[in-house]
């Protein structure tokens, strides 16, 4: 019997379960590239309910406990005295979400001799030291595509909200005011702007598709070029690198994984090469941008706005400078954890566990590391090294 250690964010401050705003969510059975949505043998939860917090337990408890496995769920994840550290010693499987990541460092992996599987309930496994996972034979899997569209929608929302100065204008209403000039002095139309994405994978391409009807000029850079038919359909301009692309853009959105090639990419030099008054939206991973360089670029006016939902570390400390820097539209890490997304990645987590417990192959598209090497989706999109 296996011990499954699941690290999830805290329940709502108002208690669990919350009162739901809607009665149901649409059924999504496949993704834009034809990949089927998760196909576990069954689920023990109501789609649209809160599954990502501790009491929701990703809907896994009945299934795992009925089969005699031990499920430990905690939100206490950081520091040597954390429940996560204590329970890790004899855990076979660790599950966590990028929104509340259980950082599986090399030291922690070394102290978890039974650990065989690390599942990301969502997408983005950079909270796992992939080199250490490879060295210790730990399989890493994530629920590819489960929340890609959720994030793409968030990106579009943040682009419009920054360019049109939505949040400060809303603040005027909350404050009981009506000063139109204050609200519009930084407001523009997106129409006609140059918008570029760093990476055109599942999220990046979905953002491009969603923005095309806004009559913008679309740009992208990626390690692999999109099919010519897609470039033509969306009238895309390809650039060899982020450095080659960003000087041609008014809005840049980052949709690449965090790995050695992308860490620290948006530093003073790259930000300094952007058009004055550019907007940068990063819902990928915080460390793709240099934290203090972003603050400097906003203060100097090189950036007219920055938004995203990814921070380092997570949760972000109360004095994190991105909480108070000017012209920003940050949210906590929420874009990929809508109730709609949770239903998919909870089902996908169960699908991965069912395969692993039965000794049958995990879907290739879910694999990041397997058999001591990058595998599946990981072999395509990640690199190793520090
Ligand atoms: P995909 O794997 O579909 O796409 C990632 C793309 O990044 C691939 O096209 C890959 O290129 C490209 N890429 C990798 N390295 C580079 C590089 N050095 N320069 C340019 N492009 C590069 O993943 P998704 O689109 O589904 O997700 C992307 C990332 O978004 C995730 O890794 C995660 O970090 C983040 N994310 C954030 C969420 C949130 O809640 N905020 C939720 C989900 C994901 P190629 O494959 O051609 O090599």
CSV table of C-alpha atoms and ligand atoms in Angstrom, one decimal:
chain,number,residue,atom,x,y,z
A,1,UNK,CA,0.0,0.0,0.0
A,2,UNK,CA,1.3,3.5,-0.9
A,3,UNK,CA,1.5,6.6,1.1
A,4,UNK,CA,0.4,9.6,-0.9
A,5,UNK,CA,1.4,13.1,0.4
A,6,UNK,CA,-0.7,15.9,-1.0
A,7,UNK,CA,0.2,19.5,-0.4
A,8,UNK,CA,-2.7,21.9,-1.1
A,9,UNK,CA,-3.6,25.5,-0.4
A,10,UNK,CA,-5.6,26.4,2.7
A,11,UNK,CA,-9.4,26.3,2.7
A,12,UNK,CA,-11.3,29.6,2.2
A,13,UNK,CA,-11.1,31.9,5.2
A,14,UNK,CA,-14.9,31.8,5.3
A,15,UNK,CA,-15.0,28.0,5.7
A,16,UNK,CA,-15.4,24.9,3.5
A,17,UNK,CA,-17.3,24.2,1.4
A,18,UNK,CA,-17.9,27.7,0.0
A,19,UNK,CA,-21.2,28.9,-1.4
A,20,UNK,CA,-20.9,28.3,-5.2
A,21,UNK,CA,-21.7,31.2,-7.6
A,22,UNK,CA,-22.9,28.7,-10.3
A,23,UNK,CA,-24.5,25.3,-10.3
A,24,UNK,CA,-22.4,23.6,-13.0
A,25,UNK,CA,-19.4,24.0,-15.3
A,26,UNK,CA,-19.3,23.3,-19.0
A,27,UNK,CA,-18.1,19.8,-20.0
A,28,UNK,CA,-14.8,19.9,-21.8
A,29,UNK,CA,-13.9,16.5,-23.2
A,30,UNK,CA,-11.0,17.4,-25.4
A,31,UNK,CA,-8.5,20.2,-25.9
A,32,UNK,CA,-7.8,22.3,-29.1
A,33,UNK,CA,-5.1,20.0,-30.3
A,34,UNK,CA,-7.4,17.0,-30.1
A,35,UNK,CA,-5.9,15.6,-26.9
A,36,UNK,CA,-8.6,14.1,-24.7
A,37,UNK,CA,-9.3,15.6,-21.3
A,38,UNK,CA,-8.4,13.3,-18.4
A,39,UNK,CA,-10.0,9.8,-18.5
A,40,UNK,CA,-9.8,8.3,-15.0
A,41,UNK,CA,-12.1,5.3,-14.4
A,42,UNK,CA,-14.3,7.5,-12.2
A,43,UNK,CA,-14.3,10.6,-10.1
A,44,UNK,CA,-15.7,11.1,-6.6
A,45,UNK,CA,-16.3,14.8,-6.8
A,46,UNK,CA,-18.7,17.3,-8.3
A,47,UNK,CA,-17.1,19.2,-11.2
A,48,UNK,CA,-17.2,22.9,-10.3
A,49,UNK,CA,-16.6,22.3,-6.6
A,50,UNK,CA,-13.5,23.5,-4.7
A,51,UNK,CA,-11.0,20.7,-5.0
A,52,UNK,CA,-7.6,22.4,-4.7
A,53,UNK,CA,-7.8,23.3,-1.0
A,54,UNK,CA,-7.0,21.0,1.9
A,55,UNK,CA,-10.6,19.8,2.5
A,56,UNK,CA,-11.2,19.4,-1.2
A,57,UNK,CA,-8.2,16.9,-1.3
A,58,UNK,CA,-8.4,16.9,-5.1
A,59,UNK,CA,-11.4,14.6,-4.7
A,60,UNK,CA,-8.9,11.7,-4.1
A,61,UNK,CA,-9.8,10.5,-0.6
A,62,UNK,CA,-12.6,8.0,-1.3
A,63,UNK,CA,-10.7,6.4,-4.1
A,64,UNK,CA,-7.4,6.1,-2.4
A,65,UNK,CA,-8.7,5.0,1.1
A,66,UNK,CA,-11.1,2.4,-0.4
A,67,UNK,CA,-8.0,0.8,-2.0
A,68,UNK,CA,-6.2,0.8,1.4
A,69,UNK,CA,-3.7,3.6,0.6
A,70,UNK,CA,-2.8,6.4,3.0
A,71,UNK,CA,-3.6,9.9,1.9
A,72,UNK,CA,-2.1,12.7,4.0
A,73,UNK,CA,-3.1,16.3,3.0
A,74,UNK,CA,-1.5,19.4,4.4
A,75,UNK,CA,-0.9,23.0,3.5
A,76,UNK,CA,2.1,23.2,5.9
A,77,UNK,CA,4.9,23.0,3.3
A,78,UNK,CA,7.8,25.2,4.1
A,79,UNK,CA,10.7,24.8,6.6
A,80,UNK,CA,12.3,21.9,8.4
A,81,UNK,CA,9.4,21.6,10.9
A,82,UNK,CA,6.7,21.6,8.3
A,83,UNK,CA,4.2,18.7,8.1
A,84,UNK,CA,5.4,18.2,4.5
A,85,UNK,CA,9.0,17.7,5.6
A,86,UNK,CA,7.9,15.2,8.4
A,87,UNK,CA,5.6,13.2,6.2
A,88,UNK,CA,7.9,13.1,3.2
A,89,UNK,CA,10.3,10.7,4.9
A,90,UNK,CA,8.2,7.6,4.1
A,91,UNK,CA,6.0,9.0,1.3
A,92,UNK,CA,5.8,7.1,-2.0
A,93,UNK,CA,4.0,9.8,-3.9
A,94,UNK,CA,4.0,13.6,-3.6
A,95,UNK,CA,1.3,15.7,-5.2
A,96,UNK,CA,1.2,19.5,-5.2
A,97,UNK,CA,-0.1,22.4,-7.3
A,98,UNK,CA,2.1,25.2,-8.7
A,99,UNK,CA,-0.2,27.7,-6.9
A,100,UNK,CA,1.0,26.4,-3.5
A,101,UNK,CA,4.1,24.5,-4.5
A,102,UNK,CA,5.8,21.9,-2.4
A,103,UNK,CA,9.4,22.6,-3.3
A,104,UNK,CA,10.9,19.2,-3.9
A,105,UNK,CA,14.6,20.3,-3.7
A,106,UNK,CA,17.5,17.9,-4.1
A,107,UNK,CA,17.9,17.8,-0.3
A,108,UNK,CA,14.3,16.8,0.2
A,109,UNK,CA,14.5,14.2,-2.5
A,110,UNK,CA,17.6,12.7,-0.9
A,111,UNK,CA,15.6,12.5,2.4
A,112,UNK,CA,12.7,10.6,0.8
A,113,UNK,CA,14.0,7.1,0.0
A,114,UNK,CA,10.6,5.7,-0.9
A,115,UNK,CA,9.6,8.6,-3.2
A,116,UNK,CA,8.8,7.2,-6.7
A,117,UNK,CA,6.3,9.7,-8.1
A,118,UNK,CA,5.9,13.5,-8.0
A,119,UNK,CA,2.6,14.7,-9.5
A,120,UNK,CA,1.9,18.3,-10.4
A,121,UNK,CA,-1.8,18.8,-10.2
A,122,UNK,CA,-1.7,21.4,-12.9
A,123,UNK,CA,1.1,22.4,-15.3
A,124,UNK,CA,4.7,23.4,-14.6
A,125,UNK,CA,7.0,21.1,-12.6
A,126,UNK,CA,9.8,23.6,-11.9
A,127,UNK,CA,9.2,23.3,-8.2
A,128,UNK,CA,10.7,19.8,-8.5
A,129,UNK,CA,14.5,19.6,-8.9
A,130,UNK,CA,14.3,17.7,-12.1
A,131,UNK,CA,18.0,16.7,-12.1
A,132,UNK,CA,17.6,15.2,-8.6
A,133,UNK,CA,14.4,13.4,-9.7
A,134,UNK,CA,16.4,12.0,-12.7
A,135,UNK,CA,19.2,10.9,-10.4
A,136,UNK,CA,16.9,9.2,-7.9
A,137,UNK,CA,14.6,7.5,-10.4
A,138,UNK,CA,11.6,9.6,-9.4
A,139,UNK,CA,8.9,9.9,-12.1
A,140,UNK,CA,7.6,13.5,-12.5
A,141,UNK,CA,4.2,13.9,-14.2
A,142,UNK,CA,1.8,16.9,-14.7
A,143,UNK,CA,-1.7,17.2,-16.1
A,144,UNK,CA,-0.7,18.7,-19.5
A,145,UNK,CA,-3.3,21.0,-21.0
A,146,UNK,CA,-5.6,20.9,-18.0
A,147,UNK,CA,-5.4,24.6,-17.3
A,148,UNK,CA,-3.7,26.0,-20.4
A,149,UNK,CA,-6.9,27.7,-21.7
A,150,UNK,CA,-7.6,29.0,-18.1
A,151,UNK,CA,-4.2,30.8,-18.2
A,152,UNK,CA,-4.7,32.0,-21.7
A,153,UNK,CA,-7.9,33.7,-20.7
A,154,UNK,CA,-6.2,35.3,-17.7
A,155,UNK,CA,-3.4,36.6,-20.0
A,156,UNK,CA,-5.9,38.3,-22.3
A,157,UNK,CA,-7.7,39.7,-19.3
A,158,UNK,CA,-4.5,41.2,-17.9
A,159,UNK,CA,-3.4,42.6,-21.3
A,160,UNK,CA,-6.6,44.5,-21.7
A,161,UNK,CA,-6.7,45.5,-18.1
A,162,UNK,CA,-3.2,47.1,-18.3
A,163,UNK,CA,-3.5,48.7,-21.7
A,164,UNK,CA,-7.0,50.2,-20.9
A,165,UNK,CA,-6.0,51.1,-17.3
A,166,UNK,CA,-8.9,49.1,-15.9
A,167,UNK,CA,-7.8,48.6,-12.3
A,168,UNK,CA,-7.1,52.3,-11.5
A,169,UNK,CA,-10.4,53.3,-13.2
A,170,UNK,CA,-12.3,50.7,-11.1
A,171,UNK,CA,-10.5,52.2,-8.0
A,172,UNK,CA,-12.1,55.6,-8.9
A,173,UNK,CA,-15.5,54.0,-8.5
A,174,UNK,CA,-14.7,52.2,-5.3
A,175,UNK,CA,-13.4,55.5,-3.9
A,176,UNK,CA,-16.6,57.3,-4.7
A,177,UNK,CA,-15.0,59.5,-7.3
A,178,UNK,CA,-15.7,60.5,-10.9
A,179,UNK,CA,-12.4,61.9,-12.2
A,180,UNK,CA,-12.4,60.8,-15.8
A,181,UNK,CA,-9.1,62.5,-16.6
A,182,UNK,CA,-7.2,60.5,-13.9
A,183,UNK,CA,-8.6,57.3,-15.3
A,184,UNK,CA,-7.9,57.9,-19.0
A,185,UNK,CA,-4.5,59.6,-18.7
A,186,UNK,CA,-2.9,56.2,-19.0
A,187,UNK,CA,-5.6,54.4,-21.1
A,188,UNK,CA,-5.0,53.2,-24.7
A,189,UNK,CA,-6.7,50.9,-27.2
A,190,UNK,CA,-5.0,47.5,-27.9
A,191,UNK,CA,-6.0,47.8,-31.5
A,192,UNK,CA,-3.0,48.2,-33.8
A,193,UNK,CA,-0.4,47.3,-31.2
A,194,UNK,CA,2.4,44.8,-31.7
A,195,UNK,CA,1.9,41.9,-29.3
A,196,UNK,CA,4.5,39.1,-28.9
A,197,UNK,CA,4.6,35.9,-26.9
A,198,UNK,CA,7.8,34.3,-25.6
A,199,UNK,CA,6.8,30.6,-26.4
A,200,UNK,CA,3.9,29.5,-28.5
A,201,UNK,CA,3.1,26.2,-26.8
A,202,UNK,CA,-0.4,25.4,-25.5
A,203,UNK,CA,-0.9,28.6,-23.6
A,204,UNK,CA,1.1,30.9,-25.9
A,205,UNK,CA,-0.7,29.7,-29.1
A,206,UNK,CA,-4.1,30.0,-27.3
A,207,UNK,CA,-3.3,33.6,-26.4
A,208,UNK,CA,-2.3,34.4,-30.0
A,209,UNK,CA,-5.6,32.9,-31.2
A,210,UNK,CA,-7.6,34.9,-28.7
A,211,UNK,CA,-5.9,38.1,-29.5
A,212,UNK,CA,-6.1,37.8,-33.3
A,213,UNK,CA,-9.6,39.3,-33.5
A,214,UNK,CA,-8.4,42.5,-31.8
A,215,UNK,CA,-6.7,43.5,-35.0
A,216,UNK,CA,-3.2,43.5,-33.4
A,217,UNK,CA,0.1,42.6,-35.1
A,218,UNK,CA,1.2,39.2,-33.6
A,219,UNK,CA,4.7,38.1,-33.0
A,220,UNK,CA,6.3,35.0,-31.3
A,221,UNK,CA,9.5,33.3,-30.5
A,222,UNK,CA,9.9,29.6,-29.6
A,223,UNK,CA,12.4,26.9,-29.7
A,224,UNK,CA,10.4,25.1,-32.4
A,225,UNK,CA,8.6,27.1,-35.2
A,226,UNK,CA,4.8,26.7,-35.5
A,227,UNK,CA,3.5,25.1,-38.7
A,228,UNK,CA,3.5,27.5,-41.7
A,229,UNK,CA,-0.3,27.1,-42.0
A,230,UNK,CA,-0.7,28.5,-38.4
A,231,UNK,CA,1.7,31.4,-39.0
A,232,UNK,CA,-0.3,32.3,-42.1
A,233,UNK,CA,-3.7,31.9,-40.5
A,234,UNK,CA,-2.8,34.3,-37.6
A,235,UNK,CA,-0.4,36.4,-39.7
A,236,UNK,CA,2.4,35.8,-37.2
A,237,UNK,CA,5.9,37.2,-37.3
A,238,UNK,CA,8.5,34.7,-36.0
A,239,UNK,CA,11.7,35.9,-34.2
A,240,UNK,CA,14.7,33.8,-33.5
A,241,UNK,CA,14.9,34.8,-29.8
A,242,UNK,CA,13.2,37.0,-27.1
A,243,UNK,CA,16.0,39.5,-27.6
A,244,UNK,CA,15.2,39.8,-31.3
A,245,UNK,CA,11.4,40.0,-30.7
A,246,UNK,CA,10.8,42.4,-27.7
A,247,UNK,CA,12.1,45.7,-29.4
A,248,UNK,CA,9.3,45.2,-32.0
A,249,UNK,CA,6.5,44.8,-29.4
A,250,UNK,CA,4.2,47.0,-27.3
A,251,UNK,CA,2.9,44.1,-25.3
A,252,UNK,CA,4.9,41.0,-24.4
A,253,UNK,CA,3.4,37.9,-22.8
A,254,UNK,CA,5.6,35.1,-21.3
A,255,UNK,CA,4.4,31.5,-21.8
A,256,UNK,CA,7.6,29.4,-21.5
A,257,UNK,CA,8.4,27.0,-18.7
A,258,UNK,CA,11.0,28.0,-16.2
A,259,UNK,CA,14.1,26.0,-16.9
A,260,UNK,CA,17.8,26.9,-17.2
A,261,UNK,CA,17.3,28.5,-20.6
A,262,UNK,CA,14.6,30.9,-19.4
A,263,UNK,CA,15.6,31.7,-15.8
A,264,UNK,CA,16.4,35.4,-15.5
A,265,UNK,CA,15.6,36.1,-19.1
A,266,UNK,CA,13.9,39.5,-18.5
A,267,UNK,CA,16.8,41.3,-16.9
A,268,UNK,CA,17.8,44.9,-17.1
A,269,UNK,CA,19.3,44.5,-20.6
A,270,UNK,CA,16.3,42.8,-22.1
A,271,UNK,CA,13.8,45.1,-20.4
A,272,UNK,CA,15.9,48.1,-21.5
A,273,UNK,CA,15.6,47.0,-25.1
A,274,UNK,CA,11.8,47.1,-25.0
A,275,UNK,CA,9.8,50.1,-26.4
A,276,UNK,CA,9.2,52.8,-23.8
A,277,UNK,CA,5.8,52.2,-22.3
A,278,UNK,CA,5.6,48.5,-23.0
A,279,UNK,CA,3.5,46.1,-21.1
A,280,UNK,CA,4.8,42.8,-19.8
A,281,UNK,CA,2.5,40.0,-18.7
A,282,UNK,CA,4.1,37.0,-17.1
A,283,UNK,CA,1.8,34.2,-16.0
A,284,UNK,CA,4.5,31.6,-16.7
A,285,UNK,CA,7.0,31.7,-13.8
A,286,UNK,CA,8.3,34.6,-11.7
A,287,UNK,CA,11.9,33.7,-12.0
A,288,UNK,CA,11.8,34.1,-15.8
A,289,UNK,CA,12.0,37.8,-14.9
A,290,UNK,CA,14.5,39.5,-12.6
A,291,UNK,CA,12.4,40.7,-9.7
A,292,UNK,CA,14.2,44.0,-9.1
A,293,UNK,CA,14.7,44.8,-12.7
A,294,UNK,CA,11.0,44.7,-13.3
A,295,UNK,CA,10.5,47.2,-10.4
A,296,UNK,CA,13.2,49.5,-11.9
A,297,UNK,CA,11.6,49.3,-15.4
A,298,UNK,CA,8.2,50.3,-14.0
A,299,UNK,CA,9.7,53.2,-12.0
A,300,UNK,CA,11.6,54.4,-15.0
A,301,UNK,CA,8.7,54.2,-17.4
A,302,UNK,CA,10.4,51.6,-19.7
A,303,UNK,CA,7.4,49.4,-18.7
A,304,UNK,CA,4.0,51.1,-18.6
A,305,UNK,CA,2.6,48.0,-16.8
A,306,UNK,CA,3.4,44.6,-15.5
A,307,UNK,CA,0.9,41.9,-14.6
A,308,UNK,CA,0.9,38.2,-13.8
A,309,UNK,CA,0.1,35.7,-11.1
A,310,UNK,CA,3.4,34.0,-10.5
A,311,UNK,CA,5.8,35.0,-7.7
A,312,UNK,CA,8.9,33.6,-6.1
A,313,UNK,CA,8.7,32.3,-3.5
A,314,UNK,CA,5.0,31.3,-3.1
A,315,UNK,CA,3.3,32.4,-1.1
A,316,UNK,CA,4.9,35.7,-1.6
A,317,UNK,CA,6.1,37.5,1.6
A,318,UNK,CA,4.1,40.5,2.7
A,319,UNK,CA,7.0,42.8,1.7
A,320,UNK,CA,7.5,41.4,-1.8
A,321,UNK,CA,8.2,44.5,-4.0
A,322,UNK,CA,5.8,43.3,-6.6
A,323,UNK,CA,2.9,43.9,-4.2
A,324,UNK,CA,3.6,47.7,-4.1
A,325,UNK,CA,5.4,48.5,-7.4
A,326,UNK,CA,3.6,51.1,-9.6
A,327,UNK,CA,1.3,50.3,-12.5
A,328,UNK,CA,0.9,46.6,-11.8
A,329,UNK,CA,-2.1,44.3,-12.0
A,330,UNK,CA,-0.7,41.3,-10.0
A,331,UNK,CA,-2.9,38.6,-8.6
A,332,UNK,CA,-1.9,35.7,-6.4
A,333,UNK,CA,-1.2,32.5,-8.4
A,334,UNK,CA,-4.8,31.8,-9.5
A,335,UNK,CA,-5.1,31.8,-13.2
A,336,UNK,CA,-4.8,28.0,-13.6
A,337,UNK,CA,-6.9,27.2,-10.6
A,338,UNK,CA,-10.4,28.2,-11.6
A,339,UNK,CA,-13.1,25.8,-10.5
A,340,UNK,CA,-13.3,24.8,-14.1
A,341,UNK,CA,-9.5,24.0,-14.2
A,342,UNK,CA,-9.6,22.2,-10.9
A,343,UNK,CA,-12.1,19.6,-12.2
A,344,UNK,CA,-9.7,18.8,-15.0
A,345,UNK,CA,-6.5,18.6,-13.1
A,346,UNK,CA,-8.1,16.7,-10.2
A,347,UNK,CA,-9.4,14.1,-12.7
A,348,UNK,CA,-6.0,14.1,-14.4
A,349,UNK,CA,-4.2,13.5,-11.1
A,350,UNK,CA,-6.5,10.6,-10.5
A,351,UNK,CA,-5.8,9.2,-13.9
A,352,UNK,CA,-2.0,9.4,-13.3
A,353,UNK,CA,-2.4,7.7,-9.9
A,354,UNK,CA,-4.6,5.0,-11.3
A,355,UNK,CA,-1.9,4.2,-14.0
A,356,UNK,CA,0.9,4.3,-11.5
A,357,UNK,CA,-0.8,2.2,-8.9
A,358,UNK,CA,-1.8,-0.4,-11.5
A,359,UNK,CA,1.7,-0.4,-13.0
A,360,UNK,CA,0.4,0.6,-16.4
A,361,UNK,CA,2.1,3.5,-18.4
A,362,UNK,CA,1.2,7.0,-17.6
A,363,UNK,CA,0.1,9.0,-20.7
A,364,UNK,CA,3.2,10.2,-22.5
A,365,UNK,CA,1.9,13.7,-22.7
A,366,UNK,CA,1.8,13.8,-18.9
A,367,UNK,CA,5.4,12.8,-18.4
A,368,UNK,CA,8.1,15.2,-17.5
A,369,UNK,CA,10.7,12.8,-16.1
A,370,UNK,CA,10.6,9.0,-16.3
A,371,UNK,CA,13.1,6.2,-16.3
A,372,UNK,CA,16.0,8.5,-15.2
A,373,UNK,CA,15.6,11.1,-18.1
A,374,UNK,CA,13.4,13.8,-19.4
A,375,UNK,CA,10.4,12.1,-21.0
A,376,UNK,CA,7.2,12.9,-22.8
A,377,UNK,CA,6.2,16.5,-22.6
A,378,UNK,CA,9.3,17.2,-20.5
A,379,UNK,CA,11.6,16.0,-23.2
A,380,UNK,CA,10.0,18.5,-25.6
A,381,UNK,CA,9.8,21.6,-23.4
A,382,UNK,CA,12.3,21.4,-20.6
A,383,UNK,CA,16.1,21.3,-20.3
A,384,UNK,CA,18.3,20.0,-17.5
A,385,UNK,CA,21.1,21.6,-15.6
A,386,UNK,CA,21.2,24.4,-13.1
B,1,LIG,P1,3.8,23.9,-23.3
B,1,LIG,O1,4.8,22.9,-23.0
B,1,LIG,O2,2.7,23.6,-24.2
B,1,LIG,O3,4.5,25.2,-24.0
B,1,LIG,C1,5.8,25.7,-23.5
B,1,LIG,C2,6.4,26.3,-24.7
B,1,LIG,O4,7.6,26.9,-24.3
B,1,LIG,C3,6.9,25.2,-25.8
B,1,LIG,O5,6.4,25.6,-27.0
B,1,LIG,C4,8.4,25.3,-25.7
B,1,LIG,O6,9.0,25.2,-26.9
B,1,LIG,C5,8.6,26.8,-25.3
B,1,LIG,N1,9.9,27.0,-24.8
B,1,LIG,C6,10.6,26.3,-23.9
B,1,LIG,N2,11.8,26.9,-23.7
B,1,LIG,C7,11.8,28.0,-24.4
B,1,LIG,C8,12.8,29.0,-24.6
B,1,LIG,N3,14.0,29.0,-24.0
B,1,LIG,N4,12.5,30.0,-25.5
B,1,LIG,C9,11.3,30.1,-26.1
B,1,LIG,N5,10.3,29.1,-26.0
B,1,LIG,C10,10.6,28.1,-25.1
B,1,LIG,O7,3.3,24.5,-21.9
B,1,LIG,P2,2.0,25.4,-21.6
B,1,LIG,O8,1.8,26.4,-22.7
B,1,LIG,O9,0.9,24.5,-21.2
B,1,LIG,O10,2.6,26.1,-20.3
B,1,LIG,C11,3.7,27.0,-20.3
B,1,LIG,C12,4.1,27.3,-18.9
B,1,LIG,O11,3.1,28.1,-18.3
B,1,LIG,C13,4.2,26.1,-17.9
B,1,LIG,O12,5.5,25.5,-18.1
B,1,LIG,C14,4.0,26.8,-16.6
B,1,LIG,O13,5.3,27.3,-16.1
B,1,LIG,C15,3.2,28.0,-16.9
B,1,LIG,N6,1.8,27.8,-16.4
B,1,LIG,C16,1.3,28.7,-15.5
B,1,LIG,C17,0.1,28.5,-14.9
B,1,LIG,C18,-0.5,29.5,-14.0
B,1,LIG,O14,-1.4,29.1,-13.3
B,1,LIG,N7,0.0,30.7,-14.0
B,1,LIG,C19,-0.7,27.3,-15.2
B,1,LIG,C20,-0.2,26.4,-16.3
B,1,LIG,C21,1.1,26.7,-16.8
B,1,LIG,P3,9.2,23.8,-27.6
B,1,LIG,O15,8.2,22.9,-27.1
B,1,LIG,O16,9.0,24.2,-29.0
B,1,LIG,O17,10.6,23.4,-27.3
